[in-house]
Structure formats: structure tokens, C-alpha cells
Amino acid sequence: VPRDILDKLGGLSVETSSTAVQSLTDAYIYLRDYPYQCSEQMSSRLMAMLALQVSLNAFGILKPEEQVAYRSRIQNDIDILQLRQSQNGGFGLWKANENVRWPYVSVQVTKALGLAQERHYKVKKEILANSLNHLRRIETFIPADYSESVKIAVIAQALNVRQLLNDSDPAAAKRLLQRDLNPKQKSKSLSLEVAAWLLVILDKQPAYSADVKLLRNYIDGQIKETA
């Protein structure tokens, strides 16, 4: 302690933690109080809160009464999203059966609901079944004016979500990779996201070892080492 200080004024407090999880408190509060309610934003919050839940509980950041509110908020978002499923199995941005198609929103909401079901939240089986059927036909719901690279990205993510929900389709992933690498295509569209989404599907599949090697080499080639 420094000499000649006025120990009756001011002060210094220090908090220590064995993990950086302590700093997530503000992030959680931001998510909890986020005021916007479109399907894209709600499903994003749902996935983030599901990911945070275990850590917040493990490190005592959530008090017992807050844990109940936390689970209630997650279930409320699930219930709202389920009401927005259209007859074709996809999801509207604000309500069911919207005139505008938002294929990436349907993919993301399906992923969020699937993760919620894994954590034993109440998700209607018929909702997920209809969602999976929608993802199997996702290309038919992509607007014609989307660029080829965007179409491939949406389809790749849909295949990845199907994999997460135990509906793997490596043959479709292989076809999409060939389509993406087609030399006749004017602009190359293979992105790190697409490569990663497809790699998860094709990995550990002996019949696709050459494709797995190609994707791994591509991803490794994008690594930039710095000091």
C-alpha cells in the first residue's frame, strides 16, 4: 500500500476468476433484453442462450430464481418460432406463410429448434419433421435472383443442419461440392463456411476420402499465421 494516502477516500477492489466466463454476464443481459423479435434474431438469441446456459450455471453466474427465468425465456422463444412455421415447413421472418421467401431463416430456425430439443426443451415433433422435409427441398424455395454462390451457401448450410439432426446426406454434399468447383462457373464461390459445412458431412466417410482431403487442404490453405 502506498505511503501518505488518504485511506478514508476512494479505494481499490480486485476480483479474480479462473476463467473468462465471468465476463459473459453483460453478454447474457444483452441477449436477455434484446428487444427485436424477427425469426432471424430470435433464433440467433436462442442458439446463443442455449450455448451459454451450461457455462452460466456452472460458474454460478445465474442465481436459482434467474435460472427459472432463463429457461422460461428460451421456451418462450421456441413457442413463438413454432407459430411462424408455414405450410411448406419453412419459417416466415415475422409470421407464417409470408409472401417473401427467406430460405436462410428457415435453415437457422430449424437448427435452433433442433439444438433446443437436444437440451430437452419442448419442441413439437411435427414441427421439426416438417422443417427437415423443407430443408431436403431447400433449393426449390430459394428465389431465382439469388446468385449461384449464395444458393450454394444456403444449400450447404441446410445439409449441415440436416447432419446435426441425424438426417445426413453425404451424396448431396458431394454433388454440391462438384457443382461449386465446376470450371464452367464464372465466379468461384467456395467459401470457408461452405467448406466447413460440407466437411462435417463427408468426414469419416471412406467413399469420400478424396473430397475430405480436398476440403481439408483448402481450409488449411486459408490459415494465416501471425506473431
Tab-separated table of C-alpha atoms in Angstrom:
chain	number	residue	atom	x	y	z
A	1	VAL	CA	0.000	0.000	0.000
A	2	PRO	CA	1.465	3.413	-0.937
A	3	ARG	CA	2.505	5.725	1.889
A	4	ASP	CA	0.844	9.076	2.622
A	5	ILE	CA	-2.561	8.170	1.191
A	6	LEU	CA	-5.972	9.290	2.437
A	7	ASP	CA	-7.307	5.881	3.368
A	8	LYS	CA	-10.775	7.262	4.086
A	9	LEU	CA	-11.340	8.282	0.456
A	10	GLY	CA	-11.534	6.214	-2.707
A	11	GLY	CA	-10.421	2.628	-2.812
A	12	LEU	CA	-9.434	-0.316	-4.927
A	13	SER	CA	-11.349	-3.545	-5.431
A	14	VAL	CA	-9.991	-6.612	-7.250
A	15	GLU	CA	-11.943	-9.622	-8.496
A	16	THR	CA	-10.224	-12.782	-9.707
A	17	SER	CA	-11.608	-15.662	-11.697
A	18	SER	CA	-10.140	-18.889	-13.039
A	19	THR	CA	-11.998	-18.383	-16.314
A	20	ALA	CA	-13.048	-15.645	-18.699
A	21	VAL	CA	-16.656	-16.838	-18.383
A	22	GLN	CA	-17.190	-14.202	-15.686
A	23	SER	CA	-17.119	-11.557	-18.425
A	24	LEU	CA	-20.152	-13.163	-20.117
A	25	THR	CA	-22.573	-11.591	-17.660
A	26	ASP	CA	-23.025	-8.448	-19.759
A	27	ALA	CA	-23.384	-10.530	-22.921
A	28	TYR	CA	-26.142	-12.565	-21.298
A	29	ILE	CA	-28.009	-9.442	-20.136
A	30	TYR	CA	-27.758	-8.017	-23.673
A	31	LEU	CA	-29.263	-11.185	-25.135
A	32	ARG	CA	-31.958	-11.457	-22.487
A	33	ASP	CA	-33.153	-7.887	-23.002
A	34	TYR	CA	-32.746	-7.748	-26.791
A	35	PRO	CA	-35.933	-6.005	-27.956
A	36	TYR	CA	-36.323	-7.164	-31.586
A	37	GLN	CA	-38.358	-10.220	-32.430
A	38	CYS	CA	-37.950	-11.306	-36.055
A	39	SER	CA	-37.262	-15.013	-36.577
A	40	GLU	CA	-33.642	-14.493	-37.563
A	41	GLN	CA	-32.889	-12.521	-34.394
A	42	MET	CA	-34.900	-14.781	-32.089
A	43	SER	CA	-33.259	-17.949	-33.398
A	44	SER	CA	-29.842	-16.299	-33.015
A	45	ARG	CA	-30.648	-15.467	-29.404
A	46	LEU	CA	-31.997	-18.968	-28.843
A	47	MET	CA	-28.787	-20.616	-30.067
A	48	ALA	CA	-26.597	-18.258	-28.042
A	49	MET	CA	-28.591	-18.715	-24.839
A	50	LEU	CA	-28.536	-22.493	-25.240
A	51	ALA	CA	-24.758	-22.337	-25.628
A	52	LEU	CA	-24.345	-20.044	-22.621
A	53	GLN	CA	-26.675	-21.903	-20.286
A	54	VAL	CA	-24.272	-24.602	-19.115
A	55	SER	CA	-21.415	-22.163	-18.514
A	56	LEU	CA	-23.541	-19.597	-16.672
A	57	ASN	CA	-24.894	-22.288	-14.359
A	58	ALA	CA	-21.525	-23.989	-13.832
A	59	PHE	CA	-19.870	-20.790	-12.665
A	60	GLY	CA	-22.738	-19.578	-10.537
A	61	ILE	CA	-23.497	-16.503	-12.600
A	62	LEU	CA	-27.221	-17.320	-12.620
A	63	LYS	CA	-28.983	-17.373	-9.269
A	64	PRO	CA	-31.628	-20.095	-8.750
A	65	GLU	CA	-34.524	-17.723	-9.458
A	66	GLU	CA	-32.716	-16.446	-12.570
A	67	GLN	CA	-32.303	-19.991	-13.879
A	68	VAL	CA	-36.082	-20.384	-13.978
A	69	ALA	CA	-36.454	-17.096	-15.868
A	70	TYR	CA	-33.640	-18.123	-18.231
A	71	ARG	CA	-35.334	-21.394	-19.164
A	72	SER	CA	-38.669	-19.613	-19.475
A	73	ARG	CA	-37.195	-17.098	-21.935
A	74	ILE	CA	-35.774	-19.896	-24.060
A	75	GLN	CA	-39.066	-21.805	-24.086
A	76	ASN	CA	-40.986	-18.625	-24.931
A	77	ASP	CA	-38.756	-18.019	-27.974
A	78	ILE	CA	-39.265	-21.641	-29.044
A	79	ASP	CA	-43.045	-21.310	-28.788
A	80	ILE	CA	-43.098	-18.102	-30.844
A	81	LEU	CA	-40.867	-19.543	-33.567
A	82	GLN	CA	-43.008	-22.660	-33.874
A	83	LEU	CA	-46.053	-20.493	-34.567
A	84	ARG	CA	-44.231	-18.977	-37.537
A	85	GLN	CA	-43.881	-22.228	-39.473
A	86	SER	CA	-45.531	-22.065	-42.876
A	87	GLN	CA	-47.469	-24.836	-44.607
A	88	ASN	CA	-44.384	-25.748	-46.656
A	89	GLY	CA	-42.353	-26.369	-43.482
A	90	GLY	CA	-40.293	-23.187	-43.717
A	91	PHE	CA	-40.448	-20.177	-41.422
A	92	GLY	CA	-41.501	-16.593	-42.004
A	93	LEU	CA	-39.475	-13.653	-40.799
A	94	TRP	CA	-42.398	-12.292	-38.772
A	95	LYS	CA	-45.277	-14.713	-39.276
A	96	ALA	CA	-46.255	-17.937	-41.013
A	97	ASN	CA	-46.970	-18.061	-44.773
A	98	GLU	CA	-45.318	-14.767	-45.684
A	99	ASN	CA	-45.238	-13.828	-49.355
A	100	VAL	CA	-41.461	-13.322	-49.337
A	101	ARG	CA	-39.217	-16.367	-49.060
A	102	TRP	CA	-36.345	-16.328	-46.580
A	103	PRO	CA	-34.610	-19.710	-47.027
A	104	TYR	CA	-31.645	-18.946	-44.759
A	105	VAL	CA	-34.064	-18.048	-41.952
A	106	SER	CA	-35.766	-21.436	-42.281
A	107	VAL	CA	-32.376	-23.159	-42.060
A	108	GLN	CA	-31.360	-21.207	-38.975
A	109	VAL	CA	-34.665	-21.626	-37.135
A	110	THR	CA	-34.553	-25.375	-37.792
A	111	LYS	CA	-31.052	-25.520	-36.327
A	112	ALA	CA	-32.110	-23.539	-33.253
A	113	LEU	CA	-35.139	-25.772	-32.616
A	114	GLY	CA	-33.031	-28.890	-33.088
A	115	LEU	CA	-30.485	-27.688	-30.522
A	116	ALA	CA	-33.318	-26.828	-28.130
A	117	GLN	CA	-34.742	-30.317	-28.447
A	118	GLU	CA	-31.299	-31.769	-27.607
A	119	ARG	CA	-31.386	-29.742	-24.392
A	120	HIS	CA	-34.793	-31.245	-23.539
A	121	TYR	CA	-36.906	-28.169	-24.217
A	122	LYS	CA	-40.430	-28.671	-25.545
A	123	VAL	CA	-40.267	-28.740	-29.338
A	124	LYS	CA	-43.140	-30.296	-31.271
A	125	LYS	CA	-42.015	-33.366	-33.229
A	126	GLU	CA	-44.203	-32.498	-36.198
A	127	ILE	CA	-42.646	-29.029	-36.397
A	128	LEU	CA	-39.124	-30.461	-36.663
A	129	ALA	CA	-40.273	-33.174	-39.071
A	130	ASN	CA	-41.816	-30.554	-41.374
A	131	SER	CA	-38.689	-28.418	-41.052
A	132	LEU	CA	-36.424	-31.287	-42.074
A	133	ASN	CA	-38.637	-32.052	-45.067
A	134	HIS	CA	-38.375	-28.372	-46.033
A	135	LEU	CA	-34.566	-28.497	-45.821
A	136	ARG	CA	-34.479	-31.574	-48.048
A	137	ARG	CA	-36.145	-29.428	-50.734
A	138	ILE	CA	-34.483	-26.150	-49.796
A	139	GLU	CA	-33.332	-25.301	-53.320
A	140	THR	CA	-36.915	-25.135	-54.564
A	141	PHE	CA	-37.566	-22.354	-52.044
A	142	ILE	CA	-34.546	-20.197	-52.959
A	143	PRO	CA	-35.531	-17.112	-55.003
A	144	ALA	CA	-34.310	-17.202	-58.610
A	145	ASP	CA	-32.485	-13.882	-58.308
A	146	TYR	CA	-30.055	-15.218	-55.697
A	147	SER	CA	-26.504	-15.545	-57.018
A	148	GLU	CA	-25.061	-19.020	-57.523
A	149	SER	CA	-22.656	-18.569	-54.606
A	150	VAL	CA	-25.491	-17.634	-52.258
A	151	LYS	CA	-27.611	-20.578	-53.428
A	152	ILE	CA	-24.719	-22.954	-52.754
A	153	ALA	CA	-24.160	-21.447	-49.294
A	154	VAL	CA	-27.823	-21.849	-48.313
A	155	ILE	CA	-27.940	-25.447	-49.569
A	156	ALA	CA	-24.656	-26.287	-47.812
A	157	GLN	CA	-25.914	-24.923	-44.512
A	158	ALA	CA	-29.177	-26.826	-44.924
A	159	LEU	CA	-27.216	-30.043	-45.463
A	160	ASN	CA	-25.129	-29.266	-42.388
A	161	VAL	CA	-28.210	-28.728	-40.215
A	162	ARG	CA	-29.683	-31.988	-41.504
A	163	GLN	CA	-26.456	-33.689	-40.424
A	164	LEU	CA	-26.824	-32.207	-36.939
A	165	LEU	CA	-30.379	-33.560	-36.793
A	166	ASN	CA	-29.309	-37.097	-37.822
A	167	ASP	CA	-30.515	-36.763	-41.408
A	168	SER	CA	-27.137	-36.911	-43.125
A	169	ASP	CA	-26.928	-36.810	-46.931
A	170	PRO	CA	-23.263	-37.158	-47.990
A	171	ALA	CA	-24.209	-37.877	-51.598
A	172	ALA	CA	-25.947	-34.493	-51.841
A	173	ALA	CA	-22.932	-32.837	-50.193
A	174	LYS	CA	-20.657	-34.433	-52.804
A	175	ARG	CA	-22.879	-33.202	-55.648
A	176	LEU	CA	-22.911	-29.689	-54.218
A	177	LEU	CA	-19.121	-29.642	-53.921
A	178	GLN	CA	-18.799	-30.703	-57.562
A	179	ARG	CA	-21.271	-28.009	-58.539
A	180	ASP	CA	-19.292	-25.425	-56.589
A	181	LEU	CA	-15.991	-26.434	-58.207
A	182	ASN	CA	-17.435	-26.576	-61.733
A	183	PRO	CA	-14.822	-24.915	-64.022
A	184	LYS	CA	-17.641	-23.519	-66.190
A	185	GLN	CA	-18.829	-21.416	-63.298
A	186	LYS	CA	-17.942	-17.777	-63.892
A	187	SER	CA	-17.060	-16.901	-60.309
A	188	LYS	CA	-15.636	-19.244	-57.704
A	189	SER	CA	-17.915	-19.459	-54.715
A	190	LEU	CA	-16.319	-21.990	-52.345
A	191	SER	CA	-16.025	-20.157	-49.052
A	192	LEU	CA	-14.631	-21.305	-45.729
A	193	GLU	CA	-18.172	-21.587	-44.385
A	194	VAL	CA	-19.291	-23.840	-47.244
A	195	ALA	CA	-16.115	-25.927	-46.991
A	196	ALA	CA	-16.605	-26.414	-43.243
A	197	TRP	CA	-20.306	-27.249	-43.559
A	198	LEU	CA	-19.589	-29.901	-46.207
A	199	LEU	CA	-16.524	-31.301	-44.444
A	200	VAL	CA	-18.580	-32.199	-41.379
A	201	ILE	CA	-20.905	-34.249	-43.595
A	202	LEU	CA	-18.245	-36.019	-45.673
A	203	ASP	CA	-15.699	-36.631	-42.922
A	204	LYS	CA	-15.175	-40.246	-41.793
A	205	GLN	CA	-16.921	-41.462	-44.954
A	206	PRO	CA	-14.407	-43.734	-46.790
A	207	ALA	CA	-16.183	-43.255	-50.119
A	208	TYR	CA	-15.498	-39.511	-49.965
A	209	SER	CA	-11.891	-39.528	-48.702
A	210	ALA	CA	-10.641	-37.606	-51.749
A	211	ASP	CA	-13.221	-34.872	-51.185
A	212	VAL	CA	-12.368	-34.701	-47.482
A	213	LYS	CA	-8.687	-34.286	-48.345
A	214	LEU	CA	-9.537	-31.519	-50.838
A	215	LEU	CA	-11.631	-29.638	-48.273
A	216	ARG	CA	-9.042	-30.025	-45.519
A	217	ASN	CA	-6.290	-28.766	-47.797
A	218	TYR	CA	-8.447	-25.825	-48.828
A	219	ILE	CA	-9.191	-24.875	-45.232
A	220	ASP	CA	-5.555	-25.326	-44.169
A	221	GLY	CA	-4.515	-23.104	-47.050
A	222	GLN	CA	-6.600	-20.241	-45.660
A	223	ILE	CA	-4.743	-20.182	-42.327
A	224	LYS	CA	-2.647	-17.072	-41.815
A	225	GLU	CA	-0.038	-17.246	-39.065
A	226	THR	CA	0.890	-14.071	-37.253
A	227	ALA	CA	3.123	-13.175	-34.324
